Coordinates of C-alpha atoms in Angstrom, one line a residue:
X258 CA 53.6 -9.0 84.1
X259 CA 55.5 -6.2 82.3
X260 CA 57.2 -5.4 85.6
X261 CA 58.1 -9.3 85.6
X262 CA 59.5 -9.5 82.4
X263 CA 61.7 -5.8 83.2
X264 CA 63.3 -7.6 86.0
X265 CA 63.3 -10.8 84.7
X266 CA 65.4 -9.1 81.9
X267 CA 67.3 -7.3 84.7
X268 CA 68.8 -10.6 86.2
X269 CA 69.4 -12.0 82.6
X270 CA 71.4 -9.1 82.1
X271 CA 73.4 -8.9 84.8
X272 CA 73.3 -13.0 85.9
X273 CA 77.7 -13.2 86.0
X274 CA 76.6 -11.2 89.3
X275 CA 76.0 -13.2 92.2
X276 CA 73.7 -10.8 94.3
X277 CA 71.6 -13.8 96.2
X278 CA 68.5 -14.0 96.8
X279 CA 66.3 -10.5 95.9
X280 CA 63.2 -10.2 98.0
X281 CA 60.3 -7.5 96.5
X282 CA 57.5 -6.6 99.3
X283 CA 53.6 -6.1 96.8
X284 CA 50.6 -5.2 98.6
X285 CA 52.4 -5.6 101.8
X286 CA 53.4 -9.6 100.9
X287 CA 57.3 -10.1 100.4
X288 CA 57.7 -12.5 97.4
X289 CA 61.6 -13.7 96.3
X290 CA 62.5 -13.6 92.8
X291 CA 63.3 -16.9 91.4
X292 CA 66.0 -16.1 88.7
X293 CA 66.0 -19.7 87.4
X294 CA 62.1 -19.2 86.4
X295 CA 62.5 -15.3 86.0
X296 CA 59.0 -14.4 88.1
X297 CA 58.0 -13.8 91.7
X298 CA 57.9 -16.9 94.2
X299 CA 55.7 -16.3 97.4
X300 CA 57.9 -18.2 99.8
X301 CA 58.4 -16.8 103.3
X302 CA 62.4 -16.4 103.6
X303 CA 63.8 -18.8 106.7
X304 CA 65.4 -16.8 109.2
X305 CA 68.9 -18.0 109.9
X306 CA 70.2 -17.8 113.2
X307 CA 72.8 -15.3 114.2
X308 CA 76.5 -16.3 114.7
X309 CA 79.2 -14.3 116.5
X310 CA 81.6 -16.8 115.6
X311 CA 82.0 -19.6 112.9
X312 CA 81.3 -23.0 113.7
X313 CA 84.9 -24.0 113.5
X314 CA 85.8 -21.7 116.6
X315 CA 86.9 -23.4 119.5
X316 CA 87.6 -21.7 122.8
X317 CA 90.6 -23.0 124.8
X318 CA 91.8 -22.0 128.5
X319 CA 95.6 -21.5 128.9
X320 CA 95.6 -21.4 132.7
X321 CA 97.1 -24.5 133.3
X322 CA 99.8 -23.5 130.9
X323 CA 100.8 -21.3 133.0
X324 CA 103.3 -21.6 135.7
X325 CA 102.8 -20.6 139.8
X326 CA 105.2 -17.7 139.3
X327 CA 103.3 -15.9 136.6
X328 CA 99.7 -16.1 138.8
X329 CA 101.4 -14.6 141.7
X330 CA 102.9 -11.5 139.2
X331 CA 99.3 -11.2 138.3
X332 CA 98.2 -11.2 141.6
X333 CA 100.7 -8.7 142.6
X334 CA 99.0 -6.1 140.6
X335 CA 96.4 -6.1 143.5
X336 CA 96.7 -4.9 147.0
X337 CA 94.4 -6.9 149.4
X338 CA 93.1 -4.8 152.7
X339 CA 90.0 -5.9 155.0
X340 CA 87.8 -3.3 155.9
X341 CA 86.2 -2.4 159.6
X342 CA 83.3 -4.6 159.2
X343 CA 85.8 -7.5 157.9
X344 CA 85.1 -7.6 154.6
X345 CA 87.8 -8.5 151.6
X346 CA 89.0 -5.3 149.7
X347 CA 91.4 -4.9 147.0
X348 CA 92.8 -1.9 144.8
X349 CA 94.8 -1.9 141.6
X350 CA 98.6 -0.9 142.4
X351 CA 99.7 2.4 141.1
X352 CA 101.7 2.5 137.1
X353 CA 105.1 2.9 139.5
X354 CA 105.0 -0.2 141.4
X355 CA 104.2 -1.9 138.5
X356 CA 107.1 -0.5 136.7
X357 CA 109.7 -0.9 139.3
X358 CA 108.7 -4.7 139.6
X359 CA 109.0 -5.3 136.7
X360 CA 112.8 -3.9 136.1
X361 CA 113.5 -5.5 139.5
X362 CA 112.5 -8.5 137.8
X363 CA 114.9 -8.1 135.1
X364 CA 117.4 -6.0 136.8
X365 CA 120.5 -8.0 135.7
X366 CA 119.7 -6.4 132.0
X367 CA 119.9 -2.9 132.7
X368 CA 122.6 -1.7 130.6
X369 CA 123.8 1.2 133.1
X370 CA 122.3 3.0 135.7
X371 CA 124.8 6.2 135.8
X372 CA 123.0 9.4 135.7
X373 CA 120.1 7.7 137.1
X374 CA 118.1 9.6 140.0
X375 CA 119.4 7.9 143.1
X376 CA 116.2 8.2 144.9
X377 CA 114.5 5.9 142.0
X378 CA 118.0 4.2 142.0
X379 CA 117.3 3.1 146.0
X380 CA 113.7 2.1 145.7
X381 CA 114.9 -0.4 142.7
X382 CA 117.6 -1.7 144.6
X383 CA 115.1 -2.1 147.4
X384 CA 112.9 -4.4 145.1
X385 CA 115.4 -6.3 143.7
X386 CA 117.2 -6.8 147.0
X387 CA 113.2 -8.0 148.6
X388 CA 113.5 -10.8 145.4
X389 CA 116.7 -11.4 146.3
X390 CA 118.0 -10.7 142.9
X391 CA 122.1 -10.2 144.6
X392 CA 122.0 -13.8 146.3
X393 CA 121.8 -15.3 142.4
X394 CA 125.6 -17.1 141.3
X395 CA 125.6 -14.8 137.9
X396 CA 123.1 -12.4 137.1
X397 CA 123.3 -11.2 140.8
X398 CA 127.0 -10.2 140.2
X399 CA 126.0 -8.4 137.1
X400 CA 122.9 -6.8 138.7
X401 CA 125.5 -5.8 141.8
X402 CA 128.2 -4.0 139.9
X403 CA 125.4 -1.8 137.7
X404 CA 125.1 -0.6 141.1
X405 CA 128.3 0.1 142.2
X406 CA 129.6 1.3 139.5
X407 CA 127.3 4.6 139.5
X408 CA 126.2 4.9 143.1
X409 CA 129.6 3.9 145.0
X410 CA 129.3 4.4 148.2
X411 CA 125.5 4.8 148.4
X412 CA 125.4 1.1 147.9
X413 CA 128.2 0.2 150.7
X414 CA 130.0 2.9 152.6
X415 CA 131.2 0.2 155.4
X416 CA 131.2 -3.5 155.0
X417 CA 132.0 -5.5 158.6
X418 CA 133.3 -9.2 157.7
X419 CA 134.0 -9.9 160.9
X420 CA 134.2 -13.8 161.4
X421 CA 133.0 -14.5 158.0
X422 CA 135.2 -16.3 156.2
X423 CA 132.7 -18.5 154.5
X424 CA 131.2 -15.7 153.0
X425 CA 134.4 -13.8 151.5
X426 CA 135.0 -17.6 150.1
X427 CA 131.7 -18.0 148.4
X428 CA 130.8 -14.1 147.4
X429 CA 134.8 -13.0 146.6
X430 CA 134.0 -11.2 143.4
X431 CA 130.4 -9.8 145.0
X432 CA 132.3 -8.2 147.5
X433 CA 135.5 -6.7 145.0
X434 CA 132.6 -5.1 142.8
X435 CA 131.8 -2.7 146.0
X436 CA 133.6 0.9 145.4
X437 CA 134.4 3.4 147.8
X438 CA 134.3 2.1 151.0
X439 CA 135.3 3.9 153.9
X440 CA 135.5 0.9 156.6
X441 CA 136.5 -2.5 155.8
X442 CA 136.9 -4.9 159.0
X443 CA 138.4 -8.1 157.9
X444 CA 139.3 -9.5 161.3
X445 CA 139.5 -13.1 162.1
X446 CA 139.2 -14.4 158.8
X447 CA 142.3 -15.9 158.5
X448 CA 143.0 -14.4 154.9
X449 CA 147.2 -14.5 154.7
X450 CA 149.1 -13.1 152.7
X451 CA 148.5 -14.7 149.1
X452 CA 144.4 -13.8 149.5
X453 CA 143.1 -12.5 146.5
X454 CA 140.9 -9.8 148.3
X455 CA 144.4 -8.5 150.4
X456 CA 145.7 -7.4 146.6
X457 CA 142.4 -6.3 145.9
X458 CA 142.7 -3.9 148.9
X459 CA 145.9 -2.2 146.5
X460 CA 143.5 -1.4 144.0
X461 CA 142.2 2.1 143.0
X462 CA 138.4 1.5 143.8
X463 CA 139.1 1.2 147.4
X464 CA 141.8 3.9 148.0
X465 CA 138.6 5.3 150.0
X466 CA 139.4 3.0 152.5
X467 CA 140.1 5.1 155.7
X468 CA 139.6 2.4 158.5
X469 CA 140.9 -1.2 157.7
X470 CA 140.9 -3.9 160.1
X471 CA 143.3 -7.0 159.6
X472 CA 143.1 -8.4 163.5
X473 CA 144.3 -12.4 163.7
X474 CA 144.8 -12.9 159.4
X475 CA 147.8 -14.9 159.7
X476 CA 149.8 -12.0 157.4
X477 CA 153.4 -12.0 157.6
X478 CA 156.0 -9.1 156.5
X479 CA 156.0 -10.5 152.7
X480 CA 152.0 -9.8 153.2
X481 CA 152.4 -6.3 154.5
X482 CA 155.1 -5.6 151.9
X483 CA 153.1 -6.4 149.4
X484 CA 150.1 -4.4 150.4
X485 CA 152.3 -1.1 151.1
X486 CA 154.3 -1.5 147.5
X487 CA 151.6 1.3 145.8
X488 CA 151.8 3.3 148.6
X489 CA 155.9 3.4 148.6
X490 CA 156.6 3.1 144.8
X491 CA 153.9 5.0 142.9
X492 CA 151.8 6.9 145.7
X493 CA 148.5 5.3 145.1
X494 CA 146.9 2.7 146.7
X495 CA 145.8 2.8 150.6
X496 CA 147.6 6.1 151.1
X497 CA 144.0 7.8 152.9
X498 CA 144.4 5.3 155.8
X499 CA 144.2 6.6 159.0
X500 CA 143.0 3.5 161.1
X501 CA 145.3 0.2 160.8
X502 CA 144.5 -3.1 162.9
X503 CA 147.0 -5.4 162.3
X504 CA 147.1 -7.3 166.1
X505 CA 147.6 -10.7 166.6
X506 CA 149.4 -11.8 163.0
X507 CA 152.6 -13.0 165.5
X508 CA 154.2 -13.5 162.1
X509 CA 154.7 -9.8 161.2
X510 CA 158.1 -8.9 162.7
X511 CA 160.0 -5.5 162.8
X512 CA 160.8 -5.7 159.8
X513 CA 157.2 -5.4 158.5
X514 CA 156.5 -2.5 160.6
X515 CA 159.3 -0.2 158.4
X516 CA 156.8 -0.9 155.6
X517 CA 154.1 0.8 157.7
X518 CA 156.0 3.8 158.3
X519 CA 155.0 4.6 154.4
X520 CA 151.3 5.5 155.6
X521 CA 152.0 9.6 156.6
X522 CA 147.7 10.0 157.7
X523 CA 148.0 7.6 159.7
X524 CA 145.9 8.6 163.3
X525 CA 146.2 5.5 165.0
X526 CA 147.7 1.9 164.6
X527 CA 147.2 -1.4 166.7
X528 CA 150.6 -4.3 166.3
X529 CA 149.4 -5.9 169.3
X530 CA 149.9 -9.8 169.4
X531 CA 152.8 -9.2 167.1
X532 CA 156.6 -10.8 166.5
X533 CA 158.4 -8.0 167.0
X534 CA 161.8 -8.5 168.7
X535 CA 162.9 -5.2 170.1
X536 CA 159.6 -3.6 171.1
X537 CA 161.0 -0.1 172.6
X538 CA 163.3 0.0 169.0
X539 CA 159.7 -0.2 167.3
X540 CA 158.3 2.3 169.3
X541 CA 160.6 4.9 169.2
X542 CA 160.7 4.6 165.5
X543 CA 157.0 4.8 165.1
X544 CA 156.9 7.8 167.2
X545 CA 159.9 9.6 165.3
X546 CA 158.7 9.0 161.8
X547 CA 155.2 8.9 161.2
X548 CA 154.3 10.7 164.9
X549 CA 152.2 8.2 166.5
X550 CA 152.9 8.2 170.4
X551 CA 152.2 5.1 172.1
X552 CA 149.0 4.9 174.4
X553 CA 148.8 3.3 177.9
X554 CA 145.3 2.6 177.9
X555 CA 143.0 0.7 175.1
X556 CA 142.2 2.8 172.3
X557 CA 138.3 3.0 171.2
X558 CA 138.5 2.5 167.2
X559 CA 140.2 -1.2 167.9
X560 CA 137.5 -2.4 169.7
X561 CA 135.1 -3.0 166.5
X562 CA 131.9 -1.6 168.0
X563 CA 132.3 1.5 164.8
X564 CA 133.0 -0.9 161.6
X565 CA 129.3 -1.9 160.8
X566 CA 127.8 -3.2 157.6
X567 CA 125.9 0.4 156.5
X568 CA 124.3 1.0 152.8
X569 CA 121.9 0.1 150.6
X570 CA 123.3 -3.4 150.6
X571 CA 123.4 -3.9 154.3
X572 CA 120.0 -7.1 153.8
X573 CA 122.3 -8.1 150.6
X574 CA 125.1 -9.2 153.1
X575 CA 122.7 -10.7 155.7
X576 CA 121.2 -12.5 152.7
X577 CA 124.7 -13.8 151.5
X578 CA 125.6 -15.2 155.3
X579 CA 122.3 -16.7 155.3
X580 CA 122.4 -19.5 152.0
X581 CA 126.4 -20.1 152.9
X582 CA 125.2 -21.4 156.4
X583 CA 122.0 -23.1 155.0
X584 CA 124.2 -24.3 152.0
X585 CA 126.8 -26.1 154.5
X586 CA 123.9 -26.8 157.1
X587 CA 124.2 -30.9 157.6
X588 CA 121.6 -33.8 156.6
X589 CA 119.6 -35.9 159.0
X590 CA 120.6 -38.0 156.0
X591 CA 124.4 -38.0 156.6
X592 CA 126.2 -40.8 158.6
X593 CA 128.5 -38.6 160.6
X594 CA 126.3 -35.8 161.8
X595 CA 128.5 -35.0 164.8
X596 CA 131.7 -34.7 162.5
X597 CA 129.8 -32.8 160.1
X598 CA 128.7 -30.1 162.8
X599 CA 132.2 -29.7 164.2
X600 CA 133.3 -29.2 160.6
X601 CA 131.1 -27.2 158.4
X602 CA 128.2 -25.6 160.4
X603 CA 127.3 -23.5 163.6
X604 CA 129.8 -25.6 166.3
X605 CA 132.4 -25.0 163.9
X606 CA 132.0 -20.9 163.5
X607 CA 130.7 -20.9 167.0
X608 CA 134.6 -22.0 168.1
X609 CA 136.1 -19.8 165.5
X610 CA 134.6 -17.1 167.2
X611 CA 135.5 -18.4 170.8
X612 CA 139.6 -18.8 169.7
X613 CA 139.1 -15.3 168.3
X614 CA 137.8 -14.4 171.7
X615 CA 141.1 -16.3 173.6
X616 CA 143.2 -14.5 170.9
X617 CA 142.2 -11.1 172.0
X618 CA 142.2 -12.2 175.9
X619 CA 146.4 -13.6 175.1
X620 CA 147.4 -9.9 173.3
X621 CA 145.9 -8.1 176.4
X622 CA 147.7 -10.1 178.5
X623 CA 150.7 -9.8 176.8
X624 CA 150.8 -6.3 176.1
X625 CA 149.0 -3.2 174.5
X626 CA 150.9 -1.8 171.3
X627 CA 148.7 0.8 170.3
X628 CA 149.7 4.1 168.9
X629 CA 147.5 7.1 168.3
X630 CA 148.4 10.7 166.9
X631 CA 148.3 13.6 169.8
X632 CA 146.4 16.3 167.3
X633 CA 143.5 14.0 166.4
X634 CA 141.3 14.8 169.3
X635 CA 138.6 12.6 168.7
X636 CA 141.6 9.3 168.2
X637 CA 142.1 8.1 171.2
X638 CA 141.3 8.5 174.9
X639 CA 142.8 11.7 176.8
X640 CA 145.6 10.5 178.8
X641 CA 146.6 12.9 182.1
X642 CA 149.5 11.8 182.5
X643 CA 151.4 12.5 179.0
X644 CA 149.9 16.6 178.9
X645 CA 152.8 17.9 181.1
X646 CA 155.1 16.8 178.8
X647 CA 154.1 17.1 175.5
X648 CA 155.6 20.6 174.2
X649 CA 159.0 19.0 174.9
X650 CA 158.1 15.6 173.1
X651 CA 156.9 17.6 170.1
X652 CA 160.2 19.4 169.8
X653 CA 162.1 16.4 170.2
X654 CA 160.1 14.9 167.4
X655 CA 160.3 17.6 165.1
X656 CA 164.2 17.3 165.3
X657 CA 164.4 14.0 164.4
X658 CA 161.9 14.2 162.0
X659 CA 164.0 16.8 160.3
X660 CA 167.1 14.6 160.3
X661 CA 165.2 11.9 159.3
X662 CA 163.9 13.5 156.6
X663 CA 167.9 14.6 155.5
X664 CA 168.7 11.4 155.2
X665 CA 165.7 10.2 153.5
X666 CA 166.4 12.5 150.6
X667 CA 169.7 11.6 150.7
X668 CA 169.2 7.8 150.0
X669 CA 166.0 8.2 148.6
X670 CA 167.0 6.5 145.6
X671 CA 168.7 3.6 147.4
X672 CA 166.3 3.0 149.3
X673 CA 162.9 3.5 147.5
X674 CA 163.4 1.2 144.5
X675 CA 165.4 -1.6 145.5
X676 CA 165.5 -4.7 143.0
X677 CA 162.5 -6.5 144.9
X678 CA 160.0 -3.5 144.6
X679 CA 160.8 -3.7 141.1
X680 CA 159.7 -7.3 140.9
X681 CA 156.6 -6.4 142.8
X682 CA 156.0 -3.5 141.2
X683 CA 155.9 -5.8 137.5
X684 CA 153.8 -7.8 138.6
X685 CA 151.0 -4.7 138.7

């Protein structure tokens, strides 16, 4: 009773403290205290059940929240092999494949990529290229020139448009962002001579270019003039050429030809299929100012087996052909199917290519104005014939190349800068 009354007076005491319930174990019973009554209640305590979580938790599944395209990024994490006895295996992918799919994902963000190793830098472009991240109308662009702008000609050191007009149409500023280039074939595109892309060509990213083909692009002597204005007024611009197609533009006369003699590396030159009117006039100037001699038999870098699509972004371009011909592929759906086909898909490019193909057959047949230079070994096809006499050509050329070049510092300044290459040149 004494020990009651203690912790009776206990709880009294301290009763703004809300302890619970007390429980005191005598002679091996437990007993709870009632603090209303102040003594010892024999009551066995009723075990409560045990709770992880309250009774207001409620468990909801998100999965069908969630689109197709995040499941298969989960799944990707996985690599999924069978084993010899035909069983389903699969192993986690390493930190690095995760990483790189994940920028590739996201590659149009990437602030810059210069300094970057270039072996990570070509395993990226890989992945984003296997998405086909470059074929997008926007981010693609952006994604493209991160690239190009600190790996140059890594990315494209040769791009072959060959017959693909559609694609220079659709991709223009895709294919302006590419630096560097070496080889450019352009033929049969029918560009002309207000084409965006043929003043791009003027432009310091591609004064790499070493090999250009312009075969059957309708250009004219204001185009060529126009493209040969850096080169003549301020020294920049295509002035590493040493490859020039320029056959079957029948609008390019003699007088677009003196524009040409402003290239000094150039190795060999093709005006086949041209309008020139006083062919052995042309051909003796070539030969005395710039030193190309004319060759008798076809020359190998005009026959466009050597311009090929090479780089990182070699699938890019394949990729780009591939939606421009399923974006202009016809409809069961349309009323004219015939005059659709003849129009916008294959029959259409399929005759392009065969009038290109009648095109080259006409300039063989009507001649073969192709020039090479005779200390380039490797430019042209060794002709027998022209050995014996080529000590004697070469001093003949030297002498009129030295009074050629007497008058041409005589009237340089007339004839350099006359009042139209100032207009041009403005307009830079």
């Amino acid at each position: 009773q004494s020990w009651s009354r203690g912790m009776s007076y206990c709880l009294h005491s301290e009763s703004h403290l809300d302890t619970g319930p007390i429980y005191v174990r005598e002679n091996g019973k437990l007993h709870v205290v009632n603090q209303g009554a102040g003594g010892l209640q024999d009551v066995t305590p009723k075990t409560r059940p045990f709770r992880l979580f309250s009774r207001s938790f409620s468990v909801e599944l998100c999965m069908n929240g969630e689109d197709d395209r995040a499941r298969r990024q989960r799944t990707d994490h996985f690599i999924f092999t069978y084993t010899k006895e035909g069983n389903l295996r699969y192993s986690a992918k390493s930190l690095f494949s995760l990483v790189l799919g994940y920028i590739s994902d996201n590659v149009d963000h990437i602030d810059s990529l210069i300094g970057f190793p270039e072996q990570i830098a070509e395993k990226l472009f890989s992945a984003a290229e296997a998405r086909q991240k470059f074929t997008e109308p926007v981010t693609g662009l952006r994604a493209l020139q991160k690239f190009t702008e600190a790996y140059g000609s890594l990315v494209l050191c040769s791009l072959c448009l060959r017959n693909r007009y559609l694609v220079i149409s659709e991709k223009l500023e895709e294919i302006k962002s590419f630096r560097e280039l070496t080889c450019l074939d352009l033929s049969c595109c029918k560009l002309g001579d207000e084409h965006e892309l043929l003043e791009h060509l003027t432009k310091e990213s591609l004064s790499s270019v070493k090999q250009l083909l312009l075969k059957d692009n309708s250009l004219s002597d204001a185009g060529l003039r126009r493209m040969t204005a850096p080169v003549r007024v301020l020294k920049k611009g295509l002035d590493n050429l040493l490859v020039l197609d320029l056959s079957c533009n029948p609008k390019i006369t003699d007088v677009g030809i003196g524009y040409l003699l402003s290239f000094k590396k150039l190795n060999c030159l093709d005006i086949s299929g041209t309008g020139l009117k006083d062919v052995d006039a042309v051909i003796k100037r070539i030969q005395m100012q710039i030193g190309l001699v004319h060759s008798k038999v076809p020359l190998k870098e005009f026959d466009h087996s050597n311009c090929k699509t090479e780089g990182w972004a070699e699938q890019t371009v394949l990729q780009w052909e591939q939606a421009v011909m399923e974006a202009i592929k016809p409809q069961d759906s349309l009323g004219s199917r015939t005059a659709t086909l003849r129009f916008y898909g294959k029959t259409r490019r399929m005759e392009e290519v065969v009038k290109c193909t009648l095109v080259e057959a006409e300039t063989k047949a009507s001649g073969n104005l192709q020039f090479y230079k005779e200390k380039v070994q490797n430019c042209h096809l060794p002709l027998k014939k022209e050995v014996a006499g080529s000590h004697e050509l070469k001093n003949n050329r030297k002498r009129a190349l030295a009074e050629q070049e007497r008058e041409r510092t005589s009237k340089q300044k007339h004839l350099c800068l006359t009042v139209e290459d100032w207009d041009l040149l403005n307009t830079y």
